[in-house]
């Protein structure tokens, strides 16, 4: 059985969510972002991707890697080199995996 405070909290959060998400539709005037915000949004995808990828490359179980014998580091370097050389995403993935798999499965890094 759910008590009254829980139901009231859920309804309050739902109202706040609906209001904040529909705020831009309520206004009758066109609304644009400032130039500095538009420029900053260009960097949001790469910042989000970096926030996910970099910790996965340089840490193992929450600790920084302690040895240079880690296949992920060499695979990331190979992928980055390919991307800067050819500017292709598929080639970046293939180059990174071509380095990662032999080092990880073959040498056990």
CSV table of C-alpha atoms in Angstrom, one decimal:
chain,number,residue,atom,x,y,z
A,1,UNK,CA,0.0,0.0,0.0
A,2,UNK,CA,1.4,3.4,-1.0
A,3,UNK,CA,1.1,6.2,1.5
A,4,UNK,CA,-0.2,9.7,0.7
A,5,UNK,CA,3.2,11.4,0.8
A,6,UNK,CA,4.6,9.1,-1.8
A,7,UNK,CA,1.7,9.7,-4.2
A,8,UNK,CA,1.9,13.5,-3.6
A,9,UNK,CA,5.7,13.4,-4.3
A,10,UNK,CA,5.2,11.4,-7.5
A,11,UNK,CA,2.5,13.8,-8.7
A,12,UNK,CA,4.6,16.9,-7.8
A,13,UNK,CA,7.6,15.5,-9.7
A,14,UNK,CA,5.4,14.8,-12.7
A,15,UNK,CA,4.0,18.3,-12.7
A,16,UNK,CA,7.5,19.8,-12.4
A,17,UNK,CA,8.7,17.6,-15.3
A,18,UNK,CA,5.9,18.5,-17.5
A,19,UNK,CA,6.3,22.2,-16.9
A,20,UNK,CA,10.0,22.3,-17.4
A,21,UNK,CA,9.9,20.2,-20.5
A,22,UNK,CA,7.1,22.2,-22.1
A,23,UNK,CA,8.5,25.6,-21.1
A,24,UNK,CA,9.7,26.3,-24.6
A,25,UNK,CA,6.4,25.4,-26.2
A,26,UNK,CA,4.4,27.7,-23.8
A,27,UNK,CA,6.1,30.9,-25.0
A,28,UNK,CA,4.4,32.6,-28.0
A,29,UNK,CA,7.6,34.4,-29.1
A,30,UNK,CA,10.4,32.6,-30.9
A,31,UNK,CA,13.2,31.8,-28.6
A,32,UNK,CA,16.9,31.4,-29.6
A,33,UNK,CA,20.0,30.5,-27.6
A,34,UNK,CA,22.7,33.1,-27.1
A,35,UNK,CA,25.7,32.7,-29.4
A,36,UNK,CA,28.0,31.5,-26.6
A,37,UNK,CA,25.5,28.7,-25.8
A,38,UNK,CA,25.2,27.6,-29.4
A,39,UNK,CA,28.9,27.5,-29.7
A,40,UNK,CA,29.2,25.5,-26.5
A,41,UNK,CA,26.6,23.0,-27.7
A,42,UNK,CA,28.9,22.1,-30.6
A,43,UNK,CA,31.3,20.5,-28.1
A,44,UNK,CA,28.7,18.6,-26.1
A,45,UNK,CA,28.8,15.3,-28.1
A,46,UNK,CA,32.6,15.0,-28.0
A,47,UNK,CA,32.6,15.9,-24.3
A,48,UNK,CA,30.0,13.2,-23.6
A,49,UNK,CA,31.9,10.6,-25.6
A,50,UNK,CA,35.1,11.5,-23.9
A,51,UNK,CA,33.5,11.2,-20.5
A,52,UNK,CA,32.5,7.6,-21.4
A,53,UNK,CA,35.6,6.4,-23.3
A,54,UNK,CA,38.6,7.9,-21.5
A,55,UNK,CA,37.9,6.3,-18.1
A,56,UNK,CA,37.4,2.9,-19.8
A,57,UNK,CA,40.8,3.2,-21.5
A,58,UNK,CA,42.9,4.4,-18.5
A,59,UNK,CA,41.3,2.5,-15.6
A,60,UNK,CA,40.8,-1.1,-14.6
A,61,UNK,CA,38.3,-1.8,-11.8
A,62,UNK,CA,38.4,1.9,-10.7
A,63,UNK,CA,42.2,2.1,-10.5
A,64,UNK,CA,44.5,3.7,-13.0
A,65,UNK,CA,46.4,1.1,-15.1
A,66,UNK,CA,49.8,0.4,-13.6
A,67,UNK,CA,51.6,-1.0,-16.6
A,68,UNK,CA,52.2,-0.1,-20.2
A,69,UNK,CA,51.1,-3.6,-21.2
A,70,UNK,CA,47.5,-2.8,-21.7
A,71,UNK,CA,45.9,-3.5,-25.1
A,72,UNK,CA,43.3,-0.8,-24.7
A,73,UNK,CA,45.9,2.0,-24.7
A,74,UNK,CA,47.6,0.7,-27.9
A,75,UNK,CA,44.3,0.1,-29.6
A,76,UNK,CA,43.1,3.7,-28.7
A,77,UNK,CA,46.4,5.1,-30.0
A,78,UNK,CA,46.0,3.1,-33.3
A,79,UNK,CA,42.4,4.2,-33.7
A,80,UNK,CA,43.3,7.8,-33.1
A,81,UNK,CA,46.2,7.6,-35.5
A,82,UNK,CA,43.9,6.1,-38.2
A,83,UNK,CA,41.2,8.8,-37.6
A,84,UNK,CA,43.7,11.7,-37.9
A,85,UNK,CA,45.2,10.1,-41.0
A,86,UNK,CA,42.1,9.1,-42.9
A,87,UNK,CA,39.1,10.7,-41.1
A,88,UNK,CA,37.0,7.6,-41.3
A,89,UNK,CA,35.0,6.2,-38.3
A,90,UNK,CA,34.7,2.6,-39.6
A,91,UNK,CA,38.5,2.5,-40.3
A,92,UNK,CA,39.1,3.8,-36.8
A,93,UNK,CA,37.1,1.0,-35.3
A,94,UNK,CA,38.8,-1.6,-37.5
A,95,UNK,CA,42.3,-0.2,-36.8
A,96,UNK,CA,41.7,-0.2,-33.0
A,97,UNK,CA,40.3,-3.7,-33.0
A,98,UNK,CA,43.1,-5.0,-35.3
A,99,UNK,CA,45.5,-3.9,-32.6
A,100,UNK,CA,43.4,-4.8,-29.5
A,101,UNK,CA,42.5,-8.3,-30.4
A,102,UNK,CA,46.0,-9.8,-31.0
A,103,UNK,CA,47.3,-8.0,-27.9
A,104,UNK,CA,44.5,-9.0,-25.7
A,105,UNK,CA,43.8,-12.5,-26.9
A,106,UNK,CA,47.2,-13.4,-28.2
A,107,UNK,CA,49.5,-12.0,-25.5
A,108,UNK,CA,46.9,-11.8,-22.7
A,109,UNK,CA,47.3,-8.1,-22.1
